[in-house]
Each structure stands twice: as C-alpha cells, then as structure tokens.
Amino acid sequence: DIQMTQSPSSLSASVGDRVTITCQASQDISNYLNWYQQKPGKAPKLLIYDASNLETGVPSRFSGSGSGTDFTFTISSLQPEDIATYYCQQYDNLLTFTFGPGTKVDIK
Amino acid sequence: EVQLVQSGAEVKKPGESLKISCKGSGYSFTSYWIGWVRQMPGKGLEWMGIIYPGDSDTRYSPSFQGQVTISADKSISTAYLQWSSLKASDTAMYYCVRHSQGAFDIWGQGTMVTVSS
C-alpha cells in the first residue's frame, strides 16, 4: 500500500502570506496526485489535479508542483476564505486511492 | 448542473442495517465511477470503495472490504452504500464522489451516520 504524509499538520499565517504544504508518497506515484480543500462543515473540493493542474474555477493563487514522491501545494497570498484543511490524495491505475492526513490552515 | 445528492442523516442502533444513497444528475451517470469516502468525527478522509454504474464493477479498499457493500441502480442514477450490522465505530460522515481521471471532481453533500445505543 502507498502511504501519504503531509507537513505541517497545521499552520497559522497572516493574510497575504505565502503558504506551502508538502506531501510525500511512500513510493513513486509519477504525477498521480491531487489536492483538495475542505472548509469547516463542508464537503471537500478539488483544487489541483495531476500534481499541477488547476481545476476550473479555482483561483490562480493556488498552485501545485512535484512528481515522483515529493509534492508541494502553495497559496501565493493567503486570503481569509482560504481557512480550511487541505488534503493530498494519490491514485493509481488499479483505481485505489489514498488521502494524506491533512493540513489545517488558520489565520494568525 | 452536475451534482450528487445524498440521502439524509441517519441515527441507528448497533447491529441494525442501513443503506444510504447518492443520486447523480446533470451528466451521464453510467460513464463515471462513483466512490465513497468516510470521515470520522474530527478526522481525515478515507477512501472506501468505488463502483462503475455502467456494469457494476466494484473495487474496495482493503480496510473496508467485507465491512460494507457498494451497489448502484443505473436506471435511477443512484449509488448505494450499505451495512448489514452497524457498529458504534461506523459513526461518521459519508461522502459519495464522482471519479474523473484519478480525481474526485464532484462531491455529494455528505450523509451523517450516527450509531448509538
């Protein structure tokens, strides 16, 4: 089984700050990596697919990069509405999926 | 509008059975896999399994194999998640999701299942 780790588990940043979250896979997953945002009390929402592709309608301050085992998710300028927990998720050709443990983002 | 609409919250006793539903609309229901994701209170997301409504091909996470049953009725564009004997540890929010090229691009609103004696 592929295991996913994320760091940090939580962070506090000021409005306008650049925020970076990392996600690591236990083995090479190419670019089979997605990022989701879950606001409190809401269903998650897809932000980034295949490591670096912005889902339609998602603001351009969100971005993703990486391949293989190491991936990065960035918010270029943190906004109050970005308060949420962010999850990475890997998939494979056998249709199995694993989520990372999540990173909770707060405003300082 | 593409959407998945789930059935309402449930409160059950341990040992009872349950089937929750997820109705797709605004797209070809038989052309996309539908998955289920569990979120226990205050915890992260866990993939449970996935079904292709076109032919009912179903895959389960090893963690949930034998614990739940996923099914679909393509005639009414609805997927299901069921338990034969609920446990207190099944208390969680359950989301259905549409799978598109590796990602879960559409999420249902969630169904809260509470199991308590």
XYZ file of N, CA, C and O in Angstrom, chain A residues 9-74:
264
model
N 1.247 19.548 9.951
C -0.123 19.108 10.214
C -1.048 20.302 10.406
O -2.261 20.195 10.168
N -0.485 21.421 10.825
C -1.254 22.650 10.933
C -0.306 23.837 10.826
O 0.907 23.700 11.064
N -0.847 24.969 10.442
C -0.047 26.188 10.351
C -0.949 27.397 10.533
O -2.151 27.346 10.240
N -0.346 28.471 11.024
C -1.016 29.764 11.124
C -0.207 30.779 10.337
O 1.020 30.838 10.473
N -0.873 31.540 9.518
C -0.196 32.533 8.693
C -1.057 33.793 8.604
O -2.261 33.756 8.888
N -0.425 34.877 8.230
C -1.138 36.152 8.098
C -1.725 36.287 6.701
O -1.234 35.678 5.740
N -2.774 37.095 6.595
C -3.355 37.397 5.292
C -2.266 37.977 4.392
O -1.492 38.852 4.818
N -2.184 37.457 3.184
C -1.171 37.910 2.241
C 0.086 37.073 2.240
O 0.917 37.194 1.324
N 0.261 36.228 3.246
C 1.447 35.378 3.310
C 1.419 34.299 2.235
O 0.351 33.873 1.774
N 2.607 33.832 1.895
C 2.745 32.665 1.028
C 2.741 31.431 1.923
O 3.485 31.374 2.904
N 1.898 30.459 1.580
C 1.748 29.250 2.387
C 2.145 28.047 1.537
O 1.705 27.921 0.388
N 2.952 27.173 2.116
C 3.403 25.985 1.398
C 3.164 24.743 2.240
O 3.498 24.709 3.430
N 2.583 23.740 1.611
C 2.311 22.444 2.241
C 3.014 21.381 1.400
O 2.990 21.442 0.166
N 3.638 20.435 2.077
C 4.287 19.359 1.333
C 3.568 18.032 1.565
O 2.955 17.804 2.619
N 3.657 17.184 0.586
C 3.044 15.861 0.611
C 4.075 14.883 0.059
O 4.703 15.154 -0.974
N 4.259 13.788 0.767
C 5.243 12.798 0.342
C 4.590 11.427 0.230
O 3.858 11.002 1.137
N 4.879 10.745 -0.875
C 4.384 9.387 -1.080
C 5.461 8.380 -0.708
O 6.654 8.659 -0.838
N 5.029 7.200 -0.270
C 5.985 6.176 0.168
C 6.671 5.489 -1.011
O 7.651 4.767 -0.817
N 6.155 5.702 -2.217
C 6.826 5.208 -3.421
C 6.471 6.121 -4.592
O 5.580 6.968 -4.471
N 7.166 5.946 -5.695
C 6.972 6.801 -6.866
C 5.530 6.686 -7.374
O 5.066 5.590 -7.699
N 4.841 7.836 -7.443
C 3.473 7.868 -7.959
C 3.372 8.760 -9.201
O 2.284 9.196 -9.585
N 4.533 9.031 -9.830
C 4.542 9.904 -11.002
C 3.877 11.237 -10.644
O 4.272 11.868 -9.670
N 2.874 11.635 -11.390
C 2.147 12.875 -11.062
C 0.706 12.575 -10.651
O -0.174 13.427 -10.755
N 0.465 11.351 -10.153
C -0.892 10.937 -9.806
C -1.279 11.473 -8.430
O -1.530 10.711 -7.480
N -1.357 12.783 -8.319
C -1.520 13.424 -7.031
C -2.490 14.592 -7.173
O -2.329 15.436 -8.077
N -3.484 14.613 -6.302
C -4.485 15.677 -6.312
C -4.516 16.377 -4.968
O -4.100 15.821 -3.950
N -5.036 17.596 -4.966
C -5.168 18.389 -3.737
C -6.624 18.835 -3.570
O -7.265 19.273 -4.537
N -7.111 18.745 -2.331
C -8.475 19.137 -2.002
C -8.475 20.133 -0.850
O -7.582 20.111 0.006
N -9.503 20.963 -0.840
C -9.736 21.916 0.237
C -11.041 21.544 0.930
O -12.055 21.340 0.265
N -11.008 21.464 2.245
C -12.235 21.226 2.999
C -12.426 22.334 4.038
O -11.668 22.416 5.002
N -13.440 23.143 3.801
C -13.789 24.181 4.771
C -14.648 23.564 5.873
O -15.325 22.556 5.649
N -14.623 24.151 7.064
C -15.364 23.576 8.195
C -16.832 23.341 7.871
O -17.522 24.231 7.358
N -17.293 22.131 8.130
C -18.694 21.784 7.924
C -19.101 21.582 6.484
O -20.292 21.424 6.193
N -18.137 21.567 5.579
C -18.439 21.430 4.149
C -17.780 20.186 3.558
O -16.846 19.625 4.129
N -18.287 19.778 2.395
C -17.636 18.696 1.659
C -16.332 19.210 1.053
O -16.206 20.395 0.736
N -15.357 18.337 0.901
C -14.118 18.740 0.221
C -14.368 19.186 -1.212
O -15.390 18.857 -1.819
N -13.392 19.929 -1.727
C -13.467 20.459 -3.091
C -12.134 20.222 -3.774
O -11.071 20.463 -3.185
N -12.172 19.751 -5.002
C -10.955 19.530 -5.773
C -10.357 20.856 -6.202
O -11.039 21.691 -6.793
N -9.064 21.048 -5.912
C -8.364 22.277 -6.312
C -7.356 22.022 -7.428
O -7.290 22.773 -8.400
N -6.541 21.001 -7.256
C -5.421 20.707 -8.157
C -5.489 19.227 -8.525
O -5.650 18.375 -7.635
N -5.365 18.908 -9.818
C -5.305 17.508 -10.230
C -4.011 17.246 -11.001
O -3.426 18.165 -11.571
N -3.594 15.986 -10.941
C -2.349 15.581 -11.596
C -1.183 16.504 -11.229
O -0.426 16.949 -12.098
N -1.079 16.770 -9.966
C 0.029 17.482 -9.321
C 0.065 18.980 -9.557
O 0.431 19.735 -8.639
N -0.287 19.426 -10.767
C -0.059 20.834 -11.063
C -1.155 21.522 -11.866
O -1.003 22.699 -12.218
N -2.226 20.819 -12.150
C -3.295 21.385 -12.982
C -4.417 21.971 -12.123
O -4.994 21.281 -11.278
N -4.707 23.233 -12.369
C -5.729 23.933 -11.602
C -7.113 23.533 -12.109
O -7.400 23.617 -13.307
N -7.965 23.086 -11.196
C -9.335 22.759 -11.560
C -10.057 24.034 -12.025
O -9.783 25.132 -11.527
N -10.957 23.886 -12.965
C -11.711 25.022 -13.484
C -12.394 25.795 -12.362
O -13.044 25.217 -11.490
N -12.220 27.114 -12.401
C -12.880 27.975 -11.429
C -12.109 28.215 -10.149
O -12.523 29.028 -9.315
N -10.985 27.527 -9.980
C -10.183 27.691 -8.762
C -9.252 28.894 -8.933
O -8.594 29.029 -9.972
N -9.179 29.758 -7.937
C -8.333 30.959 -8.068
C -6.879 30.620 -8.343
O -6.354 29.616 -7.841
N -6.229 31.478 -9.092
C -4.850 31.224 -9.521
C -3.828 31.373 -8.402
O -2.651 31.062 -8.601
N -4.235 31.830 -7.217
C -3.280 31.884 -6.102
C -2.940 30.486 -5.588
O -1.982 30.322 -4.824
N -3.728 29.494 -5.984
C -3.444 28.109 -5.621
C -2.601 27.464 -6.724
O -2.886 27.641 -7.913
N -1.586 26.713 -6.326
C -0.784 26.005 -7.308
C -0.193 24.741 -6.697
O -0.143 24.600 -5.460
N 0.228 23.850 -7.555
C 0.837 22.615 -7.110
C 2.008 22.254 -7.998
O 2.064 22.656 -9.166
N 2.950 21.502 -7.443
C 4.101 21.059 -8.215
C 4.607 19.744 -7.640
O 4.185 19.314 -6.558
N 5.527 19.146 -8.397
C 6.168 17.922 -7.932
C 5.877 16.727 -8.793
O 4.968 16.745 -9.634
N 6.644 15.691 -8.584
C 6.433 14.401 -9.243
C 7.266 13.354 -8.525
O 8.188 13.700 -7.771
N 6.920 12.103 -8.757
C 7.657 11.036 -8.079
C 7.126 10.808 -6.668
O 6.049 10.238 -6.493
N 7.862 11.259 -5.674
C 7.445 11.070 -4.281
C 7.206 12.377 -3.528
O 6.627 12.353 -2.438
N 7.648 13.489 -4.065
C 7.588 14.750 -3.323
C 6.778 15.803 -4.067
O 7.066 16.110 -5.231
N 5.805 16.357 -3.357
C 4.874 17.296 -3.946
C 4.692 18.513 -3.040
O 4.829 18.416 -1.818
N 4.353 19.639 -3.670
C 4.168 20.882 -2.942
C 2.874 21.544 -3.380
O 2.548 21.573 -4.574
N 2.151 22.067 -2.411
C 0.938 22.859 -2.646
C 1.198 24.246 -2.089
O 1.693 24.372 -0.964
N 0.875 25.274 -2.880
C 1.178 26.647 -2.478
C -0.047 27.544 -2.621
O -0.776 27.457 -3.616
